[in-house]
């Protein structure tokens, strides 16, 4: 599955193709890779990789081209961003910060990082320019769907979403450390702003998931409307 991003900025076009199911060679020699992409350079404190596994951070390698291209551009600069997926296309005139947050989130979520690889279902169902509510709804829905499949396979489901909170705590730790990597490489602030806004979304799940869910609850329910399918009292339900 490949997703294309195109940024049109003042007559200049920058294009990126992200293969969501790409393979990462941990043993490859990467002599042209930037110094900040080395595994030990501001390595995430929760990273399970060692230099025996690889010399370079998979996420840093995947993002190095984007960081290089945008490192001198201000976050507030406007661009026309076009996103093409196998099913549909999106287009939005927006600040670089929003377009980059979307692209970087896709690249990070489909990387070979042992922590971020848990976001692969999100990457396969990529939604560009996602809002805070979009992020909460999609991440929770995908997590609950996984729990449903666990239930059907006889595994213990996590209906209380504790695993989702733990995952996003791990993501927050990762994002903060990765922000330190990118900070050294950037002369402008586009990449920093993109990472910070991505970090803020993860933080909202880690620290206030219940509050975020209550915020979007009105979008999911309406007490004045009867359910489309009436379930009789005592009838066997799905669970």
PDB file of C-alpha atoms in Angstrom:
ATOM      1  CA  UNK A   1       0.000   0.000   0.000  1.00  0.00           C
ATOM      2  CA  UNK A   2       1.532   3.291  -1.131  1.00  0.00           C
ATOM      3  CA  UNK A   3       0.431   6.817  -0.239  1.00  0.00           C
ATOM      4  CA  UNK A   4       1.666   9.900  -2.078  1.00  0.00           C
ATOM      5  CA  UNK A   5       2.105  13.369  -0.588  1.00  0.00           C
ATOM      6  CA  UNK A   6       2.730  16.463  -2.693  1.00  0.00           C
ATOM      7  CA  UNK A   7       3.533  19.906  -1.259  1.00  0.00           C
ATOM      8  CA  UNK A   8       3.207  22.871  -3.623  1.00  0.00           C
ATOM      9  CA  UNK A   9       5.026  25.781  -2.002  1.00  0.00           C
ATOM     10  CA  UNK A  10       5.427  29.059  -3.902  1.00  0.00           C
ATOM     11  CA  UNK A  11       5.984  27.368  -7.249  1.00  0.00           C
ATOM     12  CA  UNK A  12       8.094  24.526  -5.840  1.00  0.00           C
ATOM     13  CA  UNK A  13       6.763  20.972  -5.584  1.00  0.00           C
ATOM     14  CA  UNK A  14       8.011  18.382  -3.092  1.00  0.00           C
ATOM     15  CA  UNK A  15       6.723  14.833  -3.479  1.00  0.00           C
ATOM     16  CA  UNK A  16       6.962  11.798  -1.210  1.00  0.00           C
ATOM     17  CA  UNK A  17       5.735   8.239  -1.605  1.00  0.00           C
ATOM     18  CA  UNK A  18       5.260   6.233   1.571  1.00  0.00           C
ATOM     19  CA  UNK A  19       5.061   2.460   1.277  1.00  0.00           C
ATOM     20  CA  UNK A  20       3.152   1.522   4.419  1.00  0.00           C
ATOM     21  CA  UNK A  21       4.381  -2.086   4.207  1.00  0.00           C
ATOM     22  CA  UNK A  22       7.999  -1.253   3.318  1.00  0.00           C
ATOM     23  CA  UNK A  23      10.907  -3.398   4.530  1.00  0.00           C
ATOM     24  CA  UNK A  24      13.697  -1.904   6.622  1.00  0.00           C
ATOM     25  CA  UNK A  25      17.164  -3.457   6.412  1.00  0.00           C
ATOM     26  CA  UNK A  26      18.635  -3.194   9.909  1.00  0.00           C
ATOM     27  CA  UNK A  27      22.058  -4.380   8.667  1.00  0.00           C
ATOM     28  CA  UNK A  28      22.437  -1.952   5.774  1.00  0.00           C
ATOM     29  CA  UNK A  29      25.452   0.365   5.634  1.00  0.00           C
ATOM     30  CA  UNK A  30      24.208   3.953   5.593  1.00  0.00           C
ATOM     31  CA  UNK A  31      27.272   6.105   5.081  1.00  0.00           C
ATOM     32  CA  UNK A  32      25.217   9.026   3.786  1.00  0.00           C
ATOM     33  CA  UNK A  33      22.851   9.059   6.763  1.00  0.00           C
ATOM     34  CA  UNK A  34      22.978  12.173   8.985  1.00  0.00           C
ATOM     35  CA  UNK A  35      24.677  12.031  12.367  1.00  0.00           C
ATOM     36  CA  UNK A  36      21.388  12.637  14.193  1.00  0.00           C
ATOM     37  CA  UNK A  37      19.985   9.406  12.693  1.00  0.00           C
ATOM     38  CA  UNK A  38      22.417   7.180  14.577  1.00  0.00           C
ATOM     39  CA  UNK A  39      20.674   4.941  17.093  1.00  0.00           C
ATOM     40  CA  UNK A  40      22.647   6.237  20.073  1.00  0.00           C
ATOM     41  CA  UNK A  41      22.045   9.888  19.185  1.00  0.00           C
ATOM     42  CA  UNK A  42      19.353  10.989  21.664  1.00  0.00           C
ATOM     43  CA  UNK A  43      18.080   7.401  21.703  1.00  0.00           C
ATOM     44  CA  UNK A  44      14.603   7.047  23.140  1.00  0.00           C
ATOM     45  CA  UNK A  45      14.852   5.860  26.768  1.00  0.00           C
ATOM     46  CA  UNK A  46      12.238   3.172  26.086  1.00  0.00           C
ATOM     47  CA  UNK A  47      13.840   1.967  22.831  1.00  0.00           C
ATOM     48  CA  UNK A  48      14.329  -1.841  22.848  1.00  0.00           C
ATOM     49  CA  UNK A  49      16.973  -1.724  20.078  1.00  0.00           C
ATOM     50  CA  UNK A  50      20.731  -1.885  20.613  1.00  0.00           C
ATOM     51  CA  UNK A  51      23.689  -1.204  18.331  1.00  0.00           C
ATOM     52  CA  UNK A  52      23.896  -4.977  17.895  1.00  0.00           C
ATOM     53  CA  UNK A  53      20.526  -4.797  16.165  1.00  0.00           C
ATOM     54  CA  UNK A  54      21.331  -1.773  14.022  1.00  0.00           C
ATOM     55  CA  UNK A  55      23.486   1.341  13.918  1.00  0.00           C
ATOM     56  CA  UNK A  56      20.677   3.702  12.946  1.00  0.00           C
ATOM     57  CA  UNK A  57      17.225   4.561  14.239  1.00  0.00           C
ATOM     58  CA  UNK A  58      14.646   3.261  11.715  1.00  0.00           C
ATOM     59  CA  UNK A  59      12.381   6.279  12.202  1.00  0.00           C
ATOM     60  CA  UNK A  60      15.215   8.760  11.780  1.00  0.00           C
ATOM     61  CA  UNK A  61      16.324   7.099   8.548  1.00  0.00           C
ATOM     62  CA  UNK A  62      12.771   7.125   7.199  1.00  0.00           C
ATOM     63  CA  UNK A  63      12.280  10.794   8.085  1.00  0.00           C
ATOM     64  CA  UNK A  64      15.718  12.126   7.161  1.00  0.00           C
ATOM     65  CA  UNK A  65      14.729  13.234   3.641  1.00  0.00           C
ATOM     66  CA  UNK A  66      11.652  15.100   4.909  1.00  0.00           C
ATOM     67  CA  UNK A  67      13.634  16.784   7.683  1.00  0.00           C
ATOM     68  CA  UNK A  68      16.307  17.855   5.194  1.00  0.00           C
ATOM     69  CA  UNK A  69      13.773  19.269   2.734  1.00  0.00           C
ATOM     70  CA  UNK A  70      11.833  21.299   5.302  1.00  0.00           C
ATOM     71  CA  UNK A  71      14.470  22.164   7.893  1.00  0.00           C
ATOM     72  CA  UNK A  72      14.740  25.811   6.818  1.00  0.00           C
ATOM     73  CA  UNK A  73      11.042  26.479   6.211  1.00  0.00           C
ATOM     74  CA  UNK A  74       8.867  28.269   8.786  1.00  0.00           C
ATOM     75  CA  UNK A  75       5.894  26.337  10.123  1.00  0.00           C
ATOM     76  CA  UNK A  76       3.459  29.116   9.234  1.00  0.00           C
ATOM     77  CA  UNK A  77       4.261  29.053   5.512  1.00  0.00           C
ATOM     78  CA  UNK A  78       1.239  28.087   3.422  1.00  0.00           C
ATOM     79  CA  UNK A  79       1.258  25.162   1.000  1.00  0.00           C
ATOM     80  CA  UNK A  80      -1.216  23.244  -1.121  1.00  0.00           C
ATOM     81  CA  UNK A  81      -0.969  19.679   0.124  1.00  0.00           C
ATOM     82  CA  UNK A  82      -2.329  16.798  -1.947  1.00  0.00           C
ATOM     83  CA  UNK A  83      -2.567  13.265  -0.604  1.00  0.00           C
ATOM     84  CA  UNK A  84      -3.328  10.257  -2.795  1.00  0.00           C
ATOM     85  CA  UNK A  85      -4.249   6.865  -1.318  1.00  0.00           C
ATOM     86  CA  UNK A  86      -5.359   3.758  -3.219  1.00  0.00           C
ATOM     87  CA  UNK A  87      -9.009   4.595  -2.410  1.00  0.00           C
ATOM     88  CA  UNK A  88      -9.263   8.408  -2.525  1.00  0.00           C
ATOM     89  CA  UNK A  89      -7.537  11.762  -2.792  1.00  0.00           C
ATOM     90  CA  UNK A  90      -7.359  14.702  -0.404  1.00  0.00           C
ATOM     91  CA  UNK A  91      -6.370  18.315  -1.016  1.00  0.00           C
ATOM     92  CA  UNK A  92      -5.991  21.172   1.442  1.00  0.00           C
ATOM     93  CA  UNK A  93      -4.364  24.591   1.475  1.00  0.00           C
ATOM     94  CA  UNK A  94      -2.850  24.758   4.915  1.00  0.00           C
ATOM     95  CA  UNK A  95       0.216  25.617   6.950  1.00  0.00           C
ATOM     96  CA  UNK A  96       3.296  23.452   6.566  1.00  0.00           C
ATOM     97  CA  UNK A  97       2.929  22.449  10.191  1.00  0.00           C
ATOM     98  CA  UNK A  98      -0.341  20.609   9.533  1.00  0.00           C
ATOM     99  CA  UNK A  99       0.774  19.004   6.292  1.00  0.00           C
ATOM    100  CA  UNK A 100       4.050  17.846   7.807  1.00  0.00           C
ATOM    101  CA  UNK A 101       2.364  16.513  10.937  1.00  0.00           C
ATOM    102  CA  UNK A 102       0.200  14.351   8.710  1.00  0.00           C
ATOM    103  CA  UNK A 103       3.104  13.104   6.578  1.00  0.00           C
ATOM    104  CA  UNK A 104       5.438  12.528   9.506  1.00  0.00           C
ATOM    105  CA  UNK A 105       2.727  10.701  11.431  1.00  0.00           C
ATOM    106  CA  UNK A 106       2.228   8.351   8.476  1.00  0.00           C
ATOM    107  CA  UNK A 107       5.964   7.699   8.117  1.00  0.00           C
ATOM    108  CA  UNK A 108       6.453   7.141  11.835  1.00  0.00           C
ATOM    109  CA  UNK A 109       3.372   4.912  12.149  1.00  0.00           C
ATOM    110  CA  UNK A 110       4.559   2.648   9.339  1.00  0.00           C
ATOM    111  CA  UNK A 111       8.213   2.476  10.391  1.00  0.00           C
ATOM    112  CA  UNK A 112      10.156  -0.543  11.645  1.00  0.00           C
ATOM    113  CA  UNK A 113      10.485   0.944  15.135  1.00  0.00           C
ATOM    114  CA  UNK A 114       9.390  -1.815  17.580  1.00  0.00           C
ATOM    115  CA  UNK A 115       7.193   0.686  19.454  1.00  0.00           C
ATOM    116  CA  UNK A 116       5.714   2.551  16.508  1.00  0.00           C
ATOM    117  CA  UNK A 117       4.981  -0.650  14.617  1.00  0.00           C
ATOM    118  CA  UNK A 118       1.929  -0.988  16.884  1.00  0.00           C
ATOM    119  CA  UNK A 119       0.465   1.924  14.903  1.00  0.00           C
ATOM    120  CA  UNK A 120       0.566   0.051  11.598  1.00  0.00           C
ATOM    121  CA  UNK A 121      -3.264  -0.403  11.532  1.00  0.00           C
ATOM    122  CA  UNK A 122      -3.592   3.378  11.892  1.00  0.00           C
ATOM    123  CA  UNK A 123      -1.160   3.915   9.020  1.00  0.00           C
ATOM    124  CA  UNK A 124      -3.054   1.487   6.798  1.00  0.00           C
ATOM    125  CA  UNK A 125      -6.198   3.522   7.501  1.00  0.00           C
ATOM    126  CA  UNK A 126      -4.445   6.861   7.132  1.00  0.00           C
ATOM    127  CA  UNK A 127      -6.524  10.028   7.490  1.00  0.00           C
ATOM    128  CA  UNK A 128      -4.609  13.159   6.408  1.00  0.00           C
ATOM    129  CA  UNK A 129      -5.038  16.417   8.325  1.00  0.00           C
ATOM    130  CA  UNK A 130      -6.679  14.639  11.258  1.00  0.00           C
ATOM    131  CA  UNK A 131      -8.058  16.847  14.042  1.00  0.00           C
ATOM    132  CA  UNK A 132      -7.749  16.105  17.752  1.00  0.00           C
ATOM    133  CA  UNK A 133     -11.248  14.550  17.730  1.00  0.00           C
ATOM    134  CA  UNK A 134     -10.371  12.494  14.650  1.00  0.00           C
ATOM    135  CA  UNK A 135      -7.267  11.196  16.415  1.00  0.00           C
ATOM    136  CA  UNK A 136      -9.177  10.182  19.543  1.00  0.00           C
ATOM    137  CA  UNK A 137     -12.044   8.529  17.651  1.00  0.00           C
ATOM    138  CA  UNK A 138      -9.833   6.621  15.206  1.00  0.00           C
ATOM    139  CA  UNK A 139      -7.239   5.442  17.713  1.00  0.00           C
ATOM    140  CA  UNK A 140      -9.932   4.293  20.154  1.00  0.00           C
ATOM    141  CA  UNK A 141     -12.064   2.630  17.471  1.00  0.00           C
ATOM    142  CA  UNK A 142      -9.127   0.718  16.004  1.00  0.00           C
ATOM    143  CA  UNK A 143      -7.994  -0.385  19.451  1.00  0.00           C
ATOM    144  CA  UNK A 144     -11.483  -1.604  20.384  1.00  0.00           C
ATOM    145  CA  UNK A 145     -11.782  -3.468  17.084  1.00  0.00           C
ATOM    146  CA  UNK A 146      -8.563  -5.287  17.943  1.00  0.00           C
ATOM    147  CA  UNK A 147     -10.033  -6.176  21.341  1.00  0.00           C
ATOM    148  CA  UNK A 148     -13.134  -7.554  19.626  1.00  0.00           C
ATOM    149  CA  UNK A 149     -10.966  -9.871  17.517  1.00  0.00           C
ATOM    150  CA  UNK A 150      -9.091 -10.898  20.669  1.00  0.00           C
ATOM    151  CA  UNK A 151     -12.438 -11.733  22.282  1.00  0.00           C
ATOM    152  CA  UNK A 152     -13.551 -13.821  19.320  1.00  0.00           C
ATOM    153  CA  UNK A 153     -10.254 -15.732  19.407  1.00  0.00           C
ATOM    154  CA  UNK A 154     -10.635 -16.583  23.087  1.00  0.00           C
ATOM    155  CA  UNK A 155      -8.124 -14.009  24.307  1.00  0.00           C
ATOM    156  CA  UNK A 156      -8.797 -11.565  27.119  1.00  0.00           C
ATOM    157  CA  UNK A 157     -10.061  -8.261  25.672  1.00  0.00           C
ATOM    158  CA  UNK A 158      -9.163  -4.897  27.151  1.00  0.00           C
ATOM    159  CA  UNK A 159     -12.473  -3.028  27.119  1.00  0.00           C
ATOM    160  CA  UNK A 160     -11.165  -0.521  29.689  1.00  0.00           C
ATOM    161  CA  UNK A 161      -8.567   0.763  27.184  1.00  0.00           C
ATOM    162  CA  UNK A 162      -5.684   0.416  29.622  1.00  0.00           C
ATOM    163  CA  UNK A 163      -3.452  -0.889  26.855  1.00  0.00           C
ATOM    164  CA  UNK A 164      -4.232   2.156  24.712  1.00  0.00           C
ATOM    165  CA  UNK A 165      -3.246   4.484  27.548  1.00  0.00           C
ATOM    166  CA  UNK A 166      -0.008   2.542  28.100  1.00  0.00           C
ATOM    167  CA  UNK A 167       0.807   2.607  24.389  1.00  0.00           C
ATOM    168  CA  UNK A 168       0.367   6.355  24.203  1.00  0.00           C
ATOM    169  CA  UNK A 169       2.536   6.849  27.260  1.00  0.00           C
ATOM    170  CA  UNK A 170       5.231   4.935  25.385  1.00  0.00           C
ATOM    171  CA  UNK A 171       4.601   7.102  22.327  1.00  0.00           C
ATOM    172  CA  UNK A 172       4.917  10.277  24.343  1.00  0.00           C
ATOM    173  CA  UNK A 173       8.307   9.195  25.676  1.00  0.00           C
ATOM    174  CA  UNK A 174       9.379   8.334  22.141  1.00  0.00           C
ATOM    175  CA  UNK A 175       8.110  11.597  20.665  1.00  0.00           C
ATOM    176  CA  UNK A 176       9.893  13.727  23.254  1.00  0.00           C
ATOM    177  CA  UNK A 177      13.213  11.983  22.576  1.00  0.00           C
ATOM    178  CA  UNK A 178      12.734  12.131  18.816  1.00  0.00           C
ATOM    179  CA  UNK A 179      11.954  15.839  19.068  1.00  0.00           C
ATOM    180  CA  UNK A 180      15.465  16.193  20.531  1.00  0.00           C
ATOM    181  CA  UNK A 181      16.913  14.470  17.473  1.00  0.00           C
ATOM    182  CA  UNK A 182      15.127  16.691  14.977  1.00  0.00           C
ATOM    183  CA  UNK A 183      15.811  19.863  16.943  1.00  0.00           C
ATOM    184  CA  UNK A 184      19.527  19.569  16.231  1.00  0.00           C
ATOM    185  CA  UNK A 185      18.938  19.097  12.513  1.00  0.00           C
ATOM    186  CA  UNK A 186      16.457  21.928  11.961  1.00  0.00           C
ATOM    187  CA  UNK A 187      17.330  25.510  11.155  1.00  0.00           C
ATOM    188  CA  UNK A 188      13.655  26.459  10.772  1.00  0.00           C
ATOM    189  CA  UNK A 189      10.736  25.282  12.867  1.00  0.00           C
ATOM    190  CA  UNK A 190       8.369  23.366  10.569  1.00  0.00           C
ATOM    191  CA  UNK A 191       9.523  19.907  11.619  1.00  0.00           C
ATOM    192  CA  UNK A 192       9.635  20.889  15.270  1.00  0.00           C
ATOM    193  CA  UNK A 193       6.105  22.259  15.208  1.00  0.00           C
ATOM    194  CA  UNK A 194       4.873  19.143  13.388  1.00  0.00           C
ATOM    195  CA  UNK A 195       6.433  16.840  15.963  1.00  0.00           C
ATOM    196  CA  UNK A 196       5.186  18.914  18.869  1.00  0.00           C
ATOM    197  CA  UNK A 197       1.598  18.849  17.609  1.00  0.00           C
ATOM    198  CA  UNK A 198       1.906  15.073  17.060  1.00  0.00           C
ATOM    199  CA  UNK A 199       3.236  14.768  20.631  1.00  0.00           C
ATOM    200  CA  UNK A 200       0.314  16.801  21.976  1.00  0.00           C
ATOM    201  CA  UNK A 201      -2.170  14.357  20.437  1.00  0.00           C
ATOM    202  CA  UNK A 202      -0.444  11.391  22.081  1.00  0.00           C
ATOM    203  CA  UNK A 203      -0.391  13.242  25.400  1.00  0.00           C
ATOM    204  CA  UNK A 204      -4.148  13.751  25.294  1.00  0.00           C
ATOM    205  CA  UNK A 205      -4.663   9.989  25.215  1.00  0.00           C
ATOM    206  CA  UNK A 206      -2.065   9.306  27.896  1.00  0.00           C
ATOM    207  CA  UNK A 207      -3.297  11.792  30.463  1.00  0.00           C
ATOM    208  CA  UNK A 208      -6.953  12.512  29.753  1.00  0.00           C
ATOM    209  CA  UNK A 209      -8.476   9.743  27.665  1.00  0.00           C
ATOM    210  CA  UNK A 210     -11.744   9.781  29.616  1.00  0.00           C
ATOM    211  CA  UNK A 211     -12.067  13.542  29.207  1.00  0.00           C
ATOM    212  CA  UNK A 212     -11.338  13.271  25.491  1.00  0.00           C
ATOM    213  CA  UNK A 213     -13.916  10.503  25.090  1.00  0.00           C
ATOM    214  CA  UNK A 214     -16.542  12.550  26.912  1.00  0.00           C
ATOM    215  CA  UNK A 215     -15.775  15.413  24.531  1.00  0.00           C
ATOM    216  CA  UNK A 216     -16.566  13.299  21.454  1.00  0.00           C
ATOM    217  CA  UNK A 217     -19.447  11.365  23.067  1.00  0.00           C
ATOM    218  CA  UNK A 218     -22.110  13.705  21.601  1.00  0.00           C
ATOM    219  CA  UNK A 219     -20.823  12.791  18.139  1.00  0.00           C
ATOM    220  CA  UNK A 220     -21.513   9.116  18.841  1.00  0.00           C
ATOM    221  CA  UNK A 221     -24.864   9.182  20.623  1.00  0.00           C
ATOM    222  CA  UNK A 222     -28.199  10.993  20.532  1.00  0.00           C
ATOM    223  CA  UNK A 223     -30.686  10.139  23.264  1.00  0.00           C
ATOM    224  CA  UNK A 224     -33.563  11.605  21.246  1.00  0.00           C
ATOM    225  CA  UNK A 225     -33.107   9.116  18.423  1.00  0.00           C
ATOM    226  CA  UNK A 226     -34.088   5.470  18.789  1.00  0.00           C
ATOM    227  CA  UNK A 227     -31.533   2.833  17.808  1.00  0.00           C
ATOM    228  CA  UNK A 228     -31.813   1.524  14.271  1.00  0.00           C
ATOM    229  CA  UNK A 229     -32.024  -2.044  15.574  1.00  0.00           C
ATOM    230  CA  UNK A 230     -34.188  -2.713  18.618  1.00  0.00           C
ATOM    231  CA  UNK A 231     -32.775  -5.323  21.011  1.00  0.00           C
ATOM    232  CA  UNK A 232     -35.374  -7.039  23.174  1.00  0.00           C
ATOM    233  CA  UNK A 233     -34.708  -7.319  26.881  1.00  0.00           C
ATOM    234  CA  UNK A 234     -32.973 -10.560  27.749  1.00  0.00           C
ATOM    235  CA  UNK A 235     -31.924 -11.268  24.184  1.00  0.00           C
ATOM    236  CA  UNK A 236     -28.390 -12.590  23.775  1.00  0.00           C
ATOM    237  CA  UNK A 237     -26.049  -9.800  22.773  1.00  0.00           C
ATOM    238  CA  UNK A 238     -22.750  -9.731  20.942  1.00  0.00           C
ATOM    239  CA  UNK A 239     -20.757 -10.006  24.133  1.00  0.00           C
TER     240      UNK A 239
END
